[in-house]
CSV table of C-alpha atoms in Angstrom, one decimal:
chain,number,residue,atom,x,y,z
A,1,MET,CA,0.9,20.3,11.6
A,2,ILE,CA,2.9,23.3,12.7
A,3,ILE,CA,3.0,24.8,9.2
A,4,PHE,CA,-0.7,24.7,8.8
A,5,PHE,CA,-1.5,26.2,12.2
A,6,SER,CA,1.1,28.9,11.5
A,7,LEU,CA,-0.7,29.6,8.2
A,8,ALA,CA,-4.0,30.0,10.1
A,9,GLU,CA,-2.3,32.5,12.5
A,10,VAL,CA,-1.1,34.5,9.5
A,11,PHE,CA,-4.6,34.9,8.2
A,12,ASN,CA,-5.6,36.6,11.5
A,13,LYS,CA,-3.6,39.6,10.5
A,14,PHE,CA,-6.1,40.3,7.8
A,15,ILE,CA,-9.1,40.3,10.2
A,16,ASP,CA,-10.4,43.4,12.0
A,17,ARG,CA,-11.8,43.6,15.6
A,18,GLN,CA,-15.3,42.5,14.4
A,19,ARG,CA,-13.7,39.2,13.0
A,20,LYS,CA,-14.4,40.4,9.5
A,21,PHE,CA,-11.8,40.7,6.7
A,22,LYS,CA,-10.5,44.2,6.4
A,23,ASN,CA,-12.0,46.3,3.6
A,24,SER,CA,-8.5,47.4,2.5
A,25,LEU,CA,-7.9,43.9,1.2
A,26,THR,CA,-10.4,44.5,-1.7
A,27,ASN,CA,-7.9,46.9,-3.3
A,28,ASN,CA,-5.8,43.9,-4.4
A,29,ILE,CA,-7.8,41.5,-6.6
A,30,GLN,CA,-4.7,39.3,-7.3
A,31,GLY,CA,-4.1,39.1,-3.6
A,32,ILE,CA,-7.7,38.0,-2.9
A,33,LEU,CA,-7.2,35.3,-5.6
A,34,SER,CA,-4.1,34.1,-3.8
A,35,LEU,CA,-6.0,34.2,-0.5
A,36,TYR,CA,-8.7,32.1,-2.0
A,37,GLU,CA,-6.3,29.5,-3.4
A,38,ALA,CA,-4.4,29.3,0.0
A,39,ALA,CA,-7.6,28.8,1.9
A,40,HIS,CA,-8.1,25.4,0.2
A,41,LEU,CA,-5.2,24.0,2.1
A,42,GLY,CA,-7.0,24.2,5.4
A,43,ILE,CA,-7.6,21.3,7.8
A,44,GLN,CA,-10.3,20.6,10.4
A,45,GLY,CA,-10.8,23.3,13.0
A,46,GLU,CA,-9.0,26.2,11.2
A,47,GLU,CA,-11.8,28.8,11.3
A,48,PRO,CA,-9.6,31.6,9.9
A,49,LEU,CA,-9.1,29.6,6.7
A,50,ASP,CA,-12.8,28.8,6.5
A,51,GLU,CA,-13.6,32.5,6.8
A,52,ALA,CA,-11.0,33.4,4.3
A,53,LEU,CA,-12.5,31.0,1.8
A,54,GLU,CA,-16.0,32.3,2.2
A,55,PHE,CA,-14.8,35.9,2.0
A,56,SER,CA,-12.5,35.5,-1.0
A,57,TYR,CA,-15.0,33.4,-3.0
A,58,SER,CA,-17.8,35.9,-2.5
A,59,TYR,CA,-15.6,38.8,-3.4
A,60,LEU,CA,-14.1,37.2,-6.5
A,61,GLU,CA,-17.6,36.0,-7.7
A,62,SER,CA,-18.9,39.6,-7.4
A,63,MET,CA,-15.8,41.0,-9.3
A,64,ILE,CA,-15.8,38.6,-12.2
A,65,GLN,CA,-18.2,40.8,-14.2
A,66,THR,CA,-16.3,44.0,-13.6
A,67,HIS,CA,-13.6,45.5,-15.9
A,68,MET,CA,-10.3,43.6,-15.6
A,69,SER,CA,-7.7,42.1,-17.9
A,70,LYS,CA,-8.7,39.0,-19.9
A,71,SER,CA,-5.9,37.1,-18.2
A,72,LEU,CA,-7.1,37.8,-14.7
A,73,ALA,CA,-10.7,37.2,-15.5
A,74,THR,CA,-9.9,33.8,-17.0
A,75,GLN,CA,-7.8,32.9,-14.0
A,76,ILE,CA,-10.5,33.9,-11.5
A,77,ASN,CA,-13.2,32.1,-13.4
A,78,ASP,CA,-11.1,28.9,-13.6
A,79,ALA,CA,-10.2,29.1,-9.9
A,80,LEU,CA,-13.8,29.5,-8.8
A,81,LYS,CA,-14.7,26.3,-10.7
A,82,ILE,CA,-11.7,24.3,-9.7
A,83,PRO,CA,-9.0,25.7,-7.3
A,84,ILE,CA,-5.4,24.7,-7.8
A,85,ARG,CA,-5.5,22.2,-4.9
A,86,LYS,CA,-8.2,20.2,-6.7
A,87,THR,CA,-6.9,20.6,-10.3
A,88,TYR,CA,-5.8,17.8,-12.6
A,89,VAL,CA,-2.1,18.7,-12.7
A,90,ARG,CA,-1.4,18.3,-16.4
A,91,LEU,CA,-4.5,20.3,-17.4
A,92,GLY,CA,-3.7,23.0,-14.9
A,93,ALA,CA,-0.2,23.4,-16.4
A,94,ARG,CA,-1.6,23.8,-19.9
A,95,LYS,CA,-4.2,26.3,-18.9
A,96,PHE,CA,-1.8,28.3,-16.8
A,97,MET,CA,0.6,28.7,-19.7
A,98,THR,CA,-2.1,30.5,-21.6
A,99,ILE,CA,-2.9,32.7,-18.7
A,100,TYR,CA,0.8,33.4,-18.0
A,101,GLN,CA,1.4,34.3,-21.6
A,102,ASP,CA,-1.2,37.1,-21.4
A,103,ASP,CA,0.5,38.5,-18.3
A,104,ASP,CA,2.7,41.5,-19.3
A,105,SER,CA,5.3,40.5,-16.7
A,106,HIS,CA,5.9,37.0,-18.0
A,107,ASN,CA,9.4,35.6,-18.6
A,108,GLU,CA,9.6,34.7,-22.3
A,109,LEU,CA,12.4,32.2,-21.9
A,110,LEU,CA,10.7,30.4,-19.0
A,111,LEU,CA,7.4,30.3,-20.9
A,112,LYS,CA,9.1,28.9,-24.1
A,113,PHE,CA,10.9,26.2,-22.0
A,114,ALA,CA,7.6,25.2,-20.4
A,115,LYS,CA,5.8,24.9,-23.8
A,116,LEU,CA,8.6,22.8,-25.3
A,117,ASP,CA,8.6,20.5,-22.2
A,118,PHE,CA,4.8,20.1,-22.5
A,119,ASN,CA,5.0,19.2,-26.1
A,120,TYR,CA,7.8,16.8,-25.6
A,121,VAL,CA,5.9,14.9,-22.9
A,122,GLN,CA,2.8,15.0,-25.1
A,123,LYS,CA,4.7,13.1,-27.8
A,124,ILE,CA,5.5,10.4,-25.3
A,125,HIS,CA,1.9,10.2,-24.2
A,126,GLN,CA,0.7,10.0,-27.9
A,127,LYS,CA,3.0,7.0,-28.4
A,128,GLU,CA,1.7,5.3,-25.3
A,129,LEU,CA,-1.9,5.9,-26.3
A,130,ILE,CA,-1.2,4.2,-29.7
A,131,ASP,CA,0.2,1.2,-27.8
A,132,VAL,CA,-2.8,0.8,-25.5
A,133,THR,CA,-5.3,1.4,-28.3
A,134,ARG,CA,-3.7,-1.4,-30.3
A,135,TRP,CA,-3.9,-3.7,-27.2
A,136,TRP,CA,-7.5,-2.8,-26.8
A,137,LYS,CA,-8.5,-3.4,-30.4
A,138,ALA,CA,-6.7,-6.7,-30.4
A,139,LEU,CA,-8.9,-7.9,-27.5
A,140,ASP,CA,-11.9,-7.3,-29.8
A,141,PHE,CA,-14.3,-6.6,-26.9
A,142,LYS,CA,-16.5,-4.6,-29.3
A,143,THR,CA,-17.5,-7.9,-30.9
A,144,ILE,CA,-17.3,-10.2,-28.0
A,145,LEU,CA,-18.8,-7.8,-25.4
A,146,PRO,CA,-20.8,-5.3,-27.4
A,147,PHE,CA,-22.6,-4.0,-24.3
A,148,ALA,CA,-19.4,-2.9,-22.7
A,149,ARG,CA,-18.1,0.7,-22.8
A,150,ASP,CA,-15.3,1.5,-25.1
A,151,ARG,CA,-13.3,4.0,-23.0
A,152,VAL,CA,-9.7,3.2,-23.5
A,153,VAL,CA,-8.7,6.8,-24.4
A,154,GLU,CA,-10.6,8.1,-21.3
A,155,ASP,CA,-8.9,5.4,-19.3
A,156,PHE,CA,-5.5,6.6,-20.4
A,157,PHE,CA,-6.6,10.1,-19.4
A,158,TRP,CA,-7.3,8.8,-15.9
A,159,ALA,CA,-3.8,7.1,-15.8
A,160,VAL,CA,-2.1,10.3,-16.8
A,161,SER,CA,-3.8,12.1,-13.9
A,162,ASP,CA,-1.9,9.7,-11.6
A,163,TYR,CA,1.5,10.3,-13.1
A,164,PHE,CA,2.4,12.1,-16.3
A,165,GLU,CA,6.2,12.0,-15.9
A,166,PRO,CA,8.1,10.2,-18.7
A,167,GLN,CA,9.8,7.7,-16.3
A,168,TYR,CA,6.4,6.2,-15.4
A,169,HIS,CA,5.8,4.9,-18.9
A,170,PHE,CA,5.1,1.3,-17.9
A,171,SER,CA,2.8,2.3,-15.0
A,172,ARG,CA,0.6,4.4,-17.3
A,173,ILE,CA,0.2,1.6,-19.7
A,174,ILE,CA,-0.6,-0.9,-17.0
A,175,LEU,CA,-3.0,1.4,-15.1
A,176,THR,CA,-4.8,2.2,-18.4
A,177,LYS,CA,-5.3,-1.5,-19.0
A,178,VAL,CA,-6.5,-2.1,-15.4
A,179,ILE,CA,-9.0,0.7,-15.6
A,180,ALA,CA,-10.2,-0.5,-19.0
A,181,MET,CA,-10.7,-4.0,-17.7
A,182,ILE,CA,-12.6,-2.9,-14.6
A,183,THR,CA,-14.8,-0.7,-16.7
A,184,VAL,CA,-15.8,-3.8,-18.7
A,185,ILE,CA,-16.3,-5.8,-15.6
A,186,ASP,CA,-18.4,-3.0,-14.1
A,187,ASP,CA,-20.6,-3.2,-17.1
A,188,ILE,CA,-20.9,-7.0,-16.8
A,189,TYR,CA,-22.1,-6.7,-13.2
A,190,ASP,CA,-24.3,-3.7,-13.7
A,191,VAL,CA,-25.8,-4.3,-17.2
A,192,TYR,CA,-25.5,-7.7,-18.6
A,193,GLY,CA,-24.6,-10.6,-16.3
A,194,SER,CA,-27.1,-12.9,-14.7
A,195,MET,CA,-26.8,-13.6,-11.0
A,196,ASN,CA,-25.5,-17.1,-11.7
A,197,ASP,CA,-23.0,-15.8,-14.2
A,198,LEU,CA,-21.8,-13.2,-11.8
A,199,ARG,CA,-21.4,-15.8,-9.0
A,200,LEU,CA,-19.2,-17.9,-11.3
A,201,PHE,CA,-17.1,-14.9,-12.3
A,202,THR,CA,-16.7,-13.8,-8.7
A,203,ASN,CA,-15.5,-17.3,-7.7
A,204,ALA,CA,-13.1,-17.5,-10.6
A,205,ILE,CA,-11.5,-14.2,-9.7
A,206,GLU,CA,-11.1,-15.4,-6.1
A,207,ARG,CA,-9.2,-18.5,-7.5
A,208,TRP,CA,-7.2,-16.3,-9.9
A,209,ASP,CA,-6.2,-19.2,-12.2
A,210,TYR,CA,-6.4,-19.4,-16.0
A,211,ASN,CA,-8.0,-22.9,-15.7
A,212,SER,CA,-10.9,-21.4,-13.8
A,213,SER,CA,-12.1,-19.8,-17.1
A,214,GLU,CA,-13.4,-23.2,-18.2
A,215,TYR,CA,-16.3,-22.8,-15.9
A,216,LEU,CA,-17.3,-19.4,-17.3
A,217,PRO,CA,-19.7,-18.4,-20.1
A,218,THR,CA,-17.9,-17.6,-23.3
A,219,TYR,CA,-18.3,-13.8,-23.0
A,220,MET,CA,-16.8,-13.8,-19.5
A,221,ARG,CA,-14.0,-16.2,-20.4
A,222,HIS,CA,-12.3,-13.7,-22.7
A,223,CYS,CA,-12.5,-10.9,-20.2
A,224,TYR,CA,-11.2,-13.1,-17.4
A,225,LYS,CA,-8.1,-14.1,-19.3
A,226,ALA,CA,-7.4,-10.6,-20.4
A,227,LEU,CA,-7.5,-9.4,-16.8
A,228,LEU,CA,-5.1,-12.1,-15.6
A,229,ASP,CA,-2.8,-11.2,-18.5
A,230,VAL,CA,-2.5,-7.6,-17.4
A,231,TYR,CA,-1.5,-8.7,-13.9
A,232,ALA,CA,0.9,-11.2,-15.4
A,233,GLU,CA,2.7,-8.2,-17.1
A,234,ILE,CA,3.1,-6.6,-13.7
A,235,GLU,CA,4.4,-9.9,-12.2
A,236,TYR,CA,6.9,-10.2,-15.1
A,237,GLU,CA,8.3,-6.7,-14.5
A,238,ASN,CA,8.5,-7.3,-10.7
A,239,ALA,CA,10.5,-10.5,-11.4
A,240,LYS,CA,13.2,-8.4,-13.2
A,241,ILE,CA,14.0,-6.6,-10.0
A,242,GLY,CA,13.7,-9.7,-7.8
A,243,ILE,CA,10.4,-9.1,-6.0
A,244,SER,CA,7.0,-10.7,-6.0
A,245,TYR,CA,4.9,-9.2,-3.2
A,246,PRO,CA,3.7,-6.0,-5.0
A,247,VAL,CA,1.6,-7.8,-7.5
A,248,GLN,CA,0.1,-10.0,-4.8
A,249,TYR,CA,-1.2,-6.8,-3.1
A,250,ALA,CA,-2.6,-5.6,-6.4
A,251,LYS,CA,-4.3,-8.9,-7.1
A,252,GLU,CA,-5.9,-9.0,-3.6
A,253,GLU,CA,-7.4,-5.5,-4.1
A,254,MET,CA,-8.8,-6.5,-7.5
A,255,LYS,CA,-10.4,-9.5,-5.8
A,256,ASN,CA,-11.8,-7.3,-3.1
A,257,MET,CA,-13.3,-5.0,-5.7
A,258,ILE,CA,-15.0,-7.8,-7.7
A,259,LYS,CA,-16.4,-9.3,-4.5
A,260,ALA,CA,-17.8,-5.9,-3.5
A,261,TYR,CA,-19.3,-5.5,-7.0
A,262,TYR,CA,-21.1,-8.8,-6.3
A,263,GLU,CA,-22.4,-7.5,-3.0
A,264,GLU,CA,-23.8,-4.5,-4.7
A,265,VAL,CA,-25.6,-6.6,-7.3
A,266,LYS,CA,-27.1,-8.8,-4.6
A,267,TRP,CA,-28.5,-5.7,-2.9
A,268,TYR,CA,-30.1,-4.5,-6.1
A,269,TYR,CA,-31.6,-7.9,-7.1
A,270,ASN,CA,-32.9,-8.5,-3.6
A,271,ASN,CA,-34.3,-5.0,-3.4
A,272,GLU,CA,-32.3,-4.4,-0.3
A,273,ILE,CA,-31.1,-1.0,0.8
A,274,PRO,CA,-28.1,-1.2,3.3
A,275,THR,CA,-27.2,1.2,6.0
A,276,MET,CA,-24.8,4.0,5.1
A,277,LYS,CA,-22.1,2.2,7.2
A,278,GLU,CA,-22.6,-1.0,5.3
A,279,TYR,CA,-22.7,0.8,2.0
A,280,MET,CA,-19.5,2.8,2.6
A,281,LYS,CA,-17.7,-0.3,3.8
A,282,VAL,CA,-18.4,-2.0,0.5
A,283,SER,CA,-17.6,1.3,-1.3
A,284,PHE,CA,-14.0,1.2,0.1
A,285,ALA,CA,-13.4,-1.5,-2.5
A,286,THR,CA,-15.7,-0.4,-5.3
A,287,GLY,CA,-14.6,3.2,-5.1
A,288,GLY,CA,-11.4,2.3,-6.7
A,289,PRO,CA,-8.6,4.2,-4.9
A,290,THR,CA,-7.0,1.2,-3.2
A,291,MET,CA,-7.2,-1.1,-6.3
A,292,MET,CA,-5.8,1.7,-8.5
A,293,LEU,CA,-3.1,2.7,-5.9
A,294,THR,CA,-1.8,-0.9,-5.4
A,295,ALA,CA,-1.8,-1.5,-9.2
A,296,SER,CA,0.1,1.8,-9.6
A,297,LEU,CA,2.7,1.1,-7.0
A,298,ALA,CA,3.2,-2.5,-8.1
A,299,SER,CA,4.0,-1.3,-11.6
A,300,MET,CA,6.2,1.8,-10.9
A,301,GLY,CA,9.5,0.0,-11.2
A,302,ILE,CA,10.6,1.2,-7.8
A,303,LEU,CA,10.8,-0.7,-4.5
A,304,VAL,CA,7.8,0.0,-2.3
A,305,SER,CA,8.2,-1.8,1.0
A,306,LYS,CA,5.7,-4.3,2.3
A,307,GLU,CA,5.0,-1.9,5.2
A,308,GLU,CA,4.0,0.8,2.7
A,309,PHE,CA,1.7,-1.6,0.9
A,310,ASP,CA,0.2,-2.6,4.3
A,311,TRP,CA,-0.5,1.0,5.0
A,312,VAL,CA,-2.3,1.5,1.7
A,313,VAL,CA,-4.6,-1.5,2.3
A,314,SER,CA,-5.2,-0.8,6.0
A,315,LYS,CA,-8.0,1.8,5.2
A,316,PRO,CA,-6.0,4.9,6.4
A,317,LEU,CA,-7.6,8.3,6.6
A,318,MET,CA,-6.0,9.4,3.3
A,319,ILE,CA,-7.6,6.6,1.4
A,320,TRP,CA,-11.0,6.9,3.1
A,321,ALA,CA,-11.1,10.5,2.2
A,322,THR,CA,-10.6,9.7,-1.5
A,323,VAL,CA,-13.3,7.0,-1.3
A,324,ILE,CA,-15.7,9.5,0.3
A,325,ILE,CA,-15.0,12.1,-2.4
A,326,GLY,CA,-15.3,9.5,-5.2
A,327,ARG,CA,-18.3,7.6,-4.0
A,328,LEU,CA,-20.4,10.5,-2.9
A,329,MET,CA,-19.7,12.7,-6.0
A,330,ASP,CA,-20.3,9.7,-8.3
A,331,ASP,CA,-23.6,8.8,-6.6
A,332,THR,CA,-25.0,12.3,-6.5
A,333,THR,CA,-24.1,12.9,-10.2
A,334,GLY,CA,-25.4,9.5,-11.3
A,335,TYR,CA,-28.5,9.4,-9.1
A,336,GLY,CA,-31.4,8.0,-11.1
A,337,LEU,CA,-29.2,7.0,-14.0
A,338,GLU,CA,-27.7,3.7,-12.8
A,339,HIS,CA,-29.3,0.4,-12.1
A,340,LYS,CA,-27.8,-0.1,-8.6
A,341,ILE,CA,-28.1,1.1,-5.1
A,342,SER,CA,-26.5,4.4,-4.3
A,343,ALA,CA,-25.6,6.4,-1.2
A,344,VAL,CA,-28.6,8.6,-1.8
A,345,GLU,CA,-31.1,5.8,-1.3
A,346,CYS,CA,-29.2,4.6,1.8
A,347,TYR,CA,-29.1,8.0,3.4
A,348,ILE,CA,-32.8,8.7,2.7
A,349,LYS,CA,-33.9,5.3,4.2
A,350,GLU,CA,-31.7,5.8,7.2
A,351,ASN,CA,-32.4,9.5,7.9
A,352,GLY,CA,-35.5,10.3,6.1
A,353,GLY,CA,-35.8,13.6,4.2
A,354,SER,CA,-35.3,14.4,0.6
A,355,LYS,CA,-32.8,13.9,-2.2
A,356,GLU,CA,-31.8,17.5,-1.8
A,357,GLU,CA,-31.1,17.0,1.9
A,358,ALA,CA,-28.9,14.0,1.1
A,359,PHE,CA,-27.0,16.0,-1.5
A,360,ALA,CA,-26.4,18.8,1.1
A,361,GLU,CA,-25.1,16.3,3.7
A,362,PHE,CA,-22.8,14.7,1.1
A,363,GLU,CA,-21.4,18.1,0.1
A,364,LYS,CA,-20.4,18.6,3.8
A,365,GLN,CA,-18.7,15.2,3.9
A,366,ILE,CA,-16.8,15.9,0.7
A,367,LYS,CA,-15.5,19.2,2.1
A,368,LYS,CA,-14.4,17.5,5.2
A,369,ALA,CA,-12.7,14.8,3.2
A,370,TRP,CA,-10.6,17.4,1.4
A,371,LYS,CA,-9.5,18.7,4.7
A,372,ASP,CA,-8.6,15.2,5.8
A,373,ILE,CA,-6.4,14.9,2.7
A,374,ASN,CA,-4.7,18.1,3.5
A,375,GLN,CA,-4.0,16.9,7.0
A,376,GLU,CA,-2.6,13.6,5.8
A,377,CYS,CA,-0.3,15.3,3.3
A,378,LEU,CA,1.0,17.5,6.0
A,379,GLY,CA,1.4,15.1,8.9
A,380,GLN,CA,1.5,11.5,7.6
A,381,LYS,CA,4.8,9.9,8.4
A,382,ALA,CA,4.1,6.2,7.7
A,383,VAL,CA,4.6,6.5,3.9
A,384,PRO,CA,6.5,9.0,1.6
A,385,MET,CA,4.8,11.9,-0.2
A,386,MET,CA,5.1,9.9,-3.5
A,387,ILE,CA,2.4,7.5,-2.3
A,388,LEU,CA,0.2,10.3,-0.8
A,389,MET,CA,0.3,12.2,-4.1
A,390,ARG,CA,-1.1,9.2,-5.9
A,391,ALA,CA,-4.2,9.3,-3.7
A,392,LEU,CA,-4.4,13.1,-3.9
A,393,ASN,CA,-4.3,12.9,-7.7
A,394,PHE,CA,-7.1,10.4,-7.7
A,395,ALA,CA,-9.3,12.8,-5.7
A,396,ARG,CA,-8.4,15.6,-8.2
A,397,LEU,CA,-9.4,13.3,-11.1
A,398,ILE,CA,-12.7,12.5,-9.4
A,399,ASN,CA,-13.4,16.2,-8.8
A,400,LEU,CA,-12.8,17.0,-12.5
A,401,THR,CA,-14.8,14.0,-13.7
A,402,TYR,CA,-17.9,14.4,-11.5
A,403,GLY,CA,-17.7,18.1,-10.7
A,404,GLN,CA,-20.4,20.7,-11.6
A,405,GLY,CA,-23.0,18.0,-11.5
A,406,GLU,CA,-21.8,16.2,-14.6
A,407,ASP,CA,-20.5,12.6,-15.1
A,408,ALA,CA,-17.8,13.2,-17.7
A,409,TYR,CA,-16.8,9.5,-17.7
A,410,ARG,CA,-20.3,8.1,-18.5
A,411,ASN,CA,-20.9,10.9,-21.0
A,412,SER,CA,-17.4,11.3,-22.4
A,413,LYS,CA,-18.4,13.3,-25.4
A,414,THR,CA,-18.8,16.4,-23.2
A,415,LYS,CA,-15.9,18.1,-21.4
A,416,THR,CA,-13.7,15.0,-21.3
A,417,LYS,CA,-13.4,15.2,-25.1
A,418,ASP,CA,-12.1,18.7,-24.8
A,419,PHE,CA,-9.6,17.7,-22.1
A,420,ILE,CA,-8.3,14.9,-24.2
A,421,GLN,CA,-7.9,17.2,-27.2
A,422,LEU,CA,-5.8,19.6,-25.0
A,423,LEU,CA,-3.6,16.9,-23.5
A,424,PHE,CA,-3.0,14.4,-26.3
A,425,VAL,CA,-3.9,16.1,-29.7
A,426,GLU,CA,-3.1,19.8,-29.8
A,427,PRO,CA,0.5,20.9,-29.0
A,428,VAL,CA,1.1,24.2,-27.3
A,429,SER,CA,1.9,26.9,-29.8
A,430,VAL,CA,5.6,27.9,-29.2
């Protein structure tokens, strides 16, 4: 915590006697941009950072239309939309290379190295994408489950957000498969399955046994076996290094997610609107961070201790914060578009008021959640930063996907298509 509080003290140097930021600061636009980015690292109770964020945002917004270099204008415009702290790492790197290239002071050798490195890793990702696409097509879900979303490329995009480095090849493949499977299952629960079918599927998941598929309808049987196969891959890789507990944690969190899906469906069919507390309790499972994090860690090929897995599933502040960001951003963006209960209905029933008031309250909670993430990244000692970064990257992905009032996963032909083009199709020009 010392570093953050010291940072807040540093910001006091830029404030005058009236507790306003000094006018002299406005002579340095690049400095104001740096102030804006740094202010996003604040935690609860740091008023100087809150004031710095408000001041820098207003100033940069007013300056964006004035005469300045193309490079700086682009950098400011991108930052106002998504600051570095909330940026999908790989996309941020690609965009910054373009901005840096237009800076007269750039280091040509360093820039060339960065471009070559990006293109090298892109080739690795292209090969992985070919592999998971072949796996997906072999499942033939398009024929067996025609109502389900075909999002395997977008799912790989999600996996790369968690870890893009070459050494995590197997983890990216597995996480892509896990996300693809849960997308299909989500559609089964939200779109197609009857209550009786969903009850059978939920019970089969709880048993986690290939023989349980015999009791399922044909369309569910194929999906059920495919899901168990993915986790069998993780189990096989764990056995190579002589451990078995990681995949057990991953399975339990998948079970929890499916059971939570069933709870949500029962609410919808019974026309029941839960309290916000009840809804968010179920959302801890349906939100995805814990399920994705346990699957990620179980497939990383490194030894994560039982104590560290126990921390992940214990509902720590770091995970709760990512759940809040994910669930509330998803529910506000998708309000009125999905056939299920959302946080918006729960809030309005419990507190009265309008949709707009619910949105405003959720925005406050999301801002607080980002500060909680900052606090955990700074002071959490129970687990290494490697684990905290997985949760942070999930929050960054959610911010990109559901930011600016658009669901880029549900409607993947919008900005997600452009992101995929930048990361997996177009190499950087060297």
